[in-house]
CSV table of N, CA, C and O in Angstrom, one decimal:
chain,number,residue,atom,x,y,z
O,23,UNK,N,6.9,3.4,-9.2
O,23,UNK,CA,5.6,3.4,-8.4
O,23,UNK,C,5.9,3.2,-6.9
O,23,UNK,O,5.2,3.7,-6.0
O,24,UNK,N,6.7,2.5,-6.8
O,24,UNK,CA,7.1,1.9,-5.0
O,24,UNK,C,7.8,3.1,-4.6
O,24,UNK,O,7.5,3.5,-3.5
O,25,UNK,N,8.6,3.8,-5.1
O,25,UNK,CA,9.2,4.8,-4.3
O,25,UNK,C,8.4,6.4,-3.7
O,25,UNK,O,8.7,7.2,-2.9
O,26,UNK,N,6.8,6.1,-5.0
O,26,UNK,CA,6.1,7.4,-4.6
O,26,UNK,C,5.6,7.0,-3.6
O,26,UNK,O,5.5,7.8,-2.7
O,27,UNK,N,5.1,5.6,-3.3
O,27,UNK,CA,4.5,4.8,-2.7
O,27,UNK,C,5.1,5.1,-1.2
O,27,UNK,O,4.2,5.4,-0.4
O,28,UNK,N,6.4,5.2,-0.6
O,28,UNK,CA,7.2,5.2,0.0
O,28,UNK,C,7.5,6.5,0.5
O,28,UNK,O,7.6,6.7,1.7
O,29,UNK,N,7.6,7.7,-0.4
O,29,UNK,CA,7.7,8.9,-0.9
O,29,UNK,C,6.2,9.3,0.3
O,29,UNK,O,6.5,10.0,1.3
O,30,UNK,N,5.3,9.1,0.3
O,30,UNK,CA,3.5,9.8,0.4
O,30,UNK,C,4.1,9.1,1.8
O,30,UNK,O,4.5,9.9,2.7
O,31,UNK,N,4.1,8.0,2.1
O,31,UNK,CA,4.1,6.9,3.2
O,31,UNK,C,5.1,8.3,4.3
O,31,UNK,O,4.6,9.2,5.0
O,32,UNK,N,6.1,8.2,4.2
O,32,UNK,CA,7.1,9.5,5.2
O,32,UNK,C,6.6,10.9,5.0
O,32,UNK,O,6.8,11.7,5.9
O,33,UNK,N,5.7,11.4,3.7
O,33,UNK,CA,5.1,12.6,4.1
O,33,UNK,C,4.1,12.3,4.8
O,33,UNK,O,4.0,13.2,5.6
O,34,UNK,N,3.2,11.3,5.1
O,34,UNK,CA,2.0,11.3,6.0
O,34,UNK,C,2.3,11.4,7.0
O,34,UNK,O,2.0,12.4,7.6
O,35,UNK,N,3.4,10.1,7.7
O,35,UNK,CA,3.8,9.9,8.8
O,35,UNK,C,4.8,11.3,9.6
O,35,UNK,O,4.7,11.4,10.8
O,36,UNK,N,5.8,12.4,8.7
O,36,UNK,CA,6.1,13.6,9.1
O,36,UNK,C,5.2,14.5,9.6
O,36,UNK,O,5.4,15.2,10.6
O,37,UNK,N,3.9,14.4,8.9
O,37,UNK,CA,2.7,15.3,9.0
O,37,UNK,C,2.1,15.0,10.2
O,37,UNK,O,2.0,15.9,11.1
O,38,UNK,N,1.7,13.6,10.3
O,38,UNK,CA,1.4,13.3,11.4
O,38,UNK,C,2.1,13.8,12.9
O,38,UNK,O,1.6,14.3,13.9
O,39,UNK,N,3.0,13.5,12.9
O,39,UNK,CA,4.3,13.4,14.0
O,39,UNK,C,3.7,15.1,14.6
O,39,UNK,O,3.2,15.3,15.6
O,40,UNK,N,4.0,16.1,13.4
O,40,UNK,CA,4.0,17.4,13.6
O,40,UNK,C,2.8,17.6,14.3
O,40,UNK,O,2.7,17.9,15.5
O,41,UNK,N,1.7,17.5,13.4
O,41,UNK,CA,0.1,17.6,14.0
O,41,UNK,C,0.3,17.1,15.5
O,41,UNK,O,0.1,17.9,16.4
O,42,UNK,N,0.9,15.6,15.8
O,42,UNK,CA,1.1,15.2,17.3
O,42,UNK,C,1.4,15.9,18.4
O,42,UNK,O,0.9,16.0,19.6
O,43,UNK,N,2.9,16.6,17.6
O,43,UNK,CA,3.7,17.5,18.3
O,43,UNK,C,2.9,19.0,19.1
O,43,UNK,O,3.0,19.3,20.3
O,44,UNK,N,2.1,19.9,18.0
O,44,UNK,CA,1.7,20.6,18.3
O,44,UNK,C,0.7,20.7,18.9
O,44,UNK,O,0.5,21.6,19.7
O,45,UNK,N,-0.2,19.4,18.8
O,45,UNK,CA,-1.3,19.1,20.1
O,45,UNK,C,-0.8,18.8,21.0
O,45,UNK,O,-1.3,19.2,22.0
O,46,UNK,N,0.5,17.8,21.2
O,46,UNK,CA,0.9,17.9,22.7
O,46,UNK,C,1.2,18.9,23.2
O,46,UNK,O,1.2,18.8,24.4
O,47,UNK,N,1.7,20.1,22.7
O,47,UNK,CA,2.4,21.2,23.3
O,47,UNK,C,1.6,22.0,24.0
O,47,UNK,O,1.8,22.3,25.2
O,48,UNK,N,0.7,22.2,23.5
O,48,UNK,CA,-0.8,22.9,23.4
O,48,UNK,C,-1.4,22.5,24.6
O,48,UNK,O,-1.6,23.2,25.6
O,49,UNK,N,-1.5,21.0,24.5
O,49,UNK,CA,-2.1,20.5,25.9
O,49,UNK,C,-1.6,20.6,26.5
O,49,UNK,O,-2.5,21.0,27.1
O,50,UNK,N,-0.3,20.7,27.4
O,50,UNK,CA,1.0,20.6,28.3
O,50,UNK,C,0.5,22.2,28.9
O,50,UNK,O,0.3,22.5,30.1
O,51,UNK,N,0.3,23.0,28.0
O,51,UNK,CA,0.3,24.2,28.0
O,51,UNK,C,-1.4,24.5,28.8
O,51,UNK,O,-1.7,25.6,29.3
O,52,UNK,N,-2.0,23.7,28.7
O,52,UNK,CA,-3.5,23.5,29.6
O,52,UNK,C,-3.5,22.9,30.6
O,52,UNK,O,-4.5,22.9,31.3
O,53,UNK,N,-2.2,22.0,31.3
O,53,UNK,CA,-2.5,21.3,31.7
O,53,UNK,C,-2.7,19.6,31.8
O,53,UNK,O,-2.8,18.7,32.7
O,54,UNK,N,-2.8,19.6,30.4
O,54,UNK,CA,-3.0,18.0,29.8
O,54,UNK,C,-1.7,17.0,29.8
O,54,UNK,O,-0.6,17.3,30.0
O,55,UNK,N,-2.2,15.8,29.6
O,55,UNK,CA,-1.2,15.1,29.4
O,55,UNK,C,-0.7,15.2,28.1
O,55,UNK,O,-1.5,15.4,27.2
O,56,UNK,N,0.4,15.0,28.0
O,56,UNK,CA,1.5,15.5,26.7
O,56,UNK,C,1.1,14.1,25.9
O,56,UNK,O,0.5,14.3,24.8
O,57,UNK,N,1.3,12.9,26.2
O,57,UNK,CA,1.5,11.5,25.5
O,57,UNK,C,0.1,11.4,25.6
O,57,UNK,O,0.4,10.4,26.2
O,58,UNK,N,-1.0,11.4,25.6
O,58,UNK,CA,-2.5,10.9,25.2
O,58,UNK,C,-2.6,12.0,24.1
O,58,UNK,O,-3.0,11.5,23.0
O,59,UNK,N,-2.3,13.3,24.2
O,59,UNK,CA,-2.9,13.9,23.0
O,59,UNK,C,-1.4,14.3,22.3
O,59,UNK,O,-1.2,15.5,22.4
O,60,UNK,N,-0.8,13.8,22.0
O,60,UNK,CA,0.1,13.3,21.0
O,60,UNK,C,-0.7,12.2,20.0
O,60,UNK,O,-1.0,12.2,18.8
O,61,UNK,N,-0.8,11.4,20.9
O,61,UNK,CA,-1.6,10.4,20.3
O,61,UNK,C,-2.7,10.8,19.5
O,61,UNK,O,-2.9,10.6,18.3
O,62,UNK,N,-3.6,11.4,20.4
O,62,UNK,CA,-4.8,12.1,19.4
O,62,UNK,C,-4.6,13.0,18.4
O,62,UNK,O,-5.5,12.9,17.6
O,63,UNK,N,-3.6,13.9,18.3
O,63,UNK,CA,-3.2,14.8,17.9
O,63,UNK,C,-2.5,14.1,16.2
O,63,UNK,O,-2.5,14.6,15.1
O,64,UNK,N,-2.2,12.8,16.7
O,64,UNK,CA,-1.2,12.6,15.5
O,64,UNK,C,-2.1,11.2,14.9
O,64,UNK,O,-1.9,10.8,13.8
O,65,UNK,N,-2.9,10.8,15.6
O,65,UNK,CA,-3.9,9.8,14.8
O,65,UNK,C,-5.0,10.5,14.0
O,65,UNK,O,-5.5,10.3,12.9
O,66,UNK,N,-5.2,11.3,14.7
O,66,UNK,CA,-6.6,12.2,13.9
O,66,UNK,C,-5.6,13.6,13.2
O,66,UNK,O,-5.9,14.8,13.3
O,67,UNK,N,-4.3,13.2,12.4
O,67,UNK,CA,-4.3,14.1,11.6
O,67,UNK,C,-4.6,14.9,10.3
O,67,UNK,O,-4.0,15.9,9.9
O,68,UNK,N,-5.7,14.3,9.6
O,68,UNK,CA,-6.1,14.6,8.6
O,68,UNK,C,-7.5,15.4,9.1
O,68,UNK,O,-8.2,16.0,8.4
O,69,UNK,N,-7.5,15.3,10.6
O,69,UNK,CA,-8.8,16.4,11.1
O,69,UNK,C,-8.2,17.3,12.3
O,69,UNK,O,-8.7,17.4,13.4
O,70,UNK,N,-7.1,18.0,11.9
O,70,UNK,CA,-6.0,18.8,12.9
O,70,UNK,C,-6.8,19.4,13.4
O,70,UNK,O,-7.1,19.0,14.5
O,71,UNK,N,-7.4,20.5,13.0
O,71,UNK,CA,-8.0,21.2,13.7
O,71,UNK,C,-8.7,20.7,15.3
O,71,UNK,O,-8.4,21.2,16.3
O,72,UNK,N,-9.8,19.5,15.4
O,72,UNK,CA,-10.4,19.2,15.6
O,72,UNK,C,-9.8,18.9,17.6
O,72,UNK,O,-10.3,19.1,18.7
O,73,UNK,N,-8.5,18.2,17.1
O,73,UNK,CA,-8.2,18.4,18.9
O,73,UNK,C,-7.6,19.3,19.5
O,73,UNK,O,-7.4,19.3,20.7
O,74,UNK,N,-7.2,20.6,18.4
O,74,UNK,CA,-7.2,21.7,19.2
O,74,UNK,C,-8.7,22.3,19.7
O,74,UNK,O,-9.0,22.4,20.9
O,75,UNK,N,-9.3,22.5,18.9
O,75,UNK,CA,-11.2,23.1,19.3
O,75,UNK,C,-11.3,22.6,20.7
O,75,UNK,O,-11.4,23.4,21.7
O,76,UNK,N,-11.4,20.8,20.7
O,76,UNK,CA,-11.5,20.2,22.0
O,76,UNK,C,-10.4,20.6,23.1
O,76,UNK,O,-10.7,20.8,24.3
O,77,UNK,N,-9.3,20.7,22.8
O,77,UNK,CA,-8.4,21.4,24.1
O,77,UNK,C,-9.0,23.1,24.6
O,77,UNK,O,-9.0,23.6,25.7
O,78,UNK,N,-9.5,23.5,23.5
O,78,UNK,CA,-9.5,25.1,23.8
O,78,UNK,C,-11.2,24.9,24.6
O,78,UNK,O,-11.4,25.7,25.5
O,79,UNK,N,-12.0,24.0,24.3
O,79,UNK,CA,-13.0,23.8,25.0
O,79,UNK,C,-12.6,23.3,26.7
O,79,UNK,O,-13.1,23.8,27.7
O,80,UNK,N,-11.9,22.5,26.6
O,80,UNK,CA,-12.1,22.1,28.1
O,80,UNK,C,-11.4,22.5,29.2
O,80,UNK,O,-10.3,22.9,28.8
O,81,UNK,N,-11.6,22.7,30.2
O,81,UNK,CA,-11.4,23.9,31.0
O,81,UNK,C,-10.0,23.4,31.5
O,81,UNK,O,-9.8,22.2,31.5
O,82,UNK,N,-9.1,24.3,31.9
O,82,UNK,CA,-7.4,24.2,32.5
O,82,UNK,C,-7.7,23.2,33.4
O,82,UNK,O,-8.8,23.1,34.0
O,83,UNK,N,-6.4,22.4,33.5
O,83,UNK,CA,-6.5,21.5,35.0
O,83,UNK,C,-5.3,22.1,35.6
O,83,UNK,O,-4.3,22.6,35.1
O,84,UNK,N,-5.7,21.9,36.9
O,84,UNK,CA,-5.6,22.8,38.1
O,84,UNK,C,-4.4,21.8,38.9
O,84,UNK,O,-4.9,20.9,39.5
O,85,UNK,N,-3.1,21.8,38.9
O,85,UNK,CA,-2.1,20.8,39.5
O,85,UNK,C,-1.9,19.4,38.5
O,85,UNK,O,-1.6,18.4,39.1
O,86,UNK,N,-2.1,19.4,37.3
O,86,UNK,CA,-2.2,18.6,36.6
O,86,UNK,C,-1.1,18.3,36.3
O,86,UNK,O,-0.2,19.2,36.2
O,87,UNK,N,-0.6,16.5,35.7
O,87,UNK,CA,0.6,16.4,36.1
O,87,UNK,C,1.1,16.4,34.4
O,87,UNK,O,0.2,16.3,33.6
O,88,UNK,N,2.4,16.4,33.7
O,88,UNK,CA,2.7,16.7,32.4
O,88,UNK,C,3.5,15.7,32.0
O,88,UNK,O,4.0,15.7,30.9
């Protein structure tokens, strides 16, 4: 029981990481800061979609730093 336990615990936390990953990239790629939406990206991973929509909504920053 503890090792599936353990087992789910590192697929969430991989899942997450990734979801993080690919929202920061994304943002970097707008302009955004890389380490805030990492963060969002990888805390709200059970709603991935959801901070990409909000990156593709908000408009490019213009000299923005990465």
């Amino acid at each position: 029981m503890f090792s599936w336990i353990v087992f789910i615990a590192i697929l969430g936390l991989a899942v997450a990481f990734l979801c993080g990953r690919f929202t920061a990239n994304y943002a970097a790629e707008r302009g955004r800061s890389k380490r805030a939406w990492f963060l969002v990206g990888s805390l709200l991973f059970l709603f991935f979609p959801i901070p990409w929509m909000v990156l593709g909504v908000l408009p490019k920053k213009q000299g923005g730093k990465t």
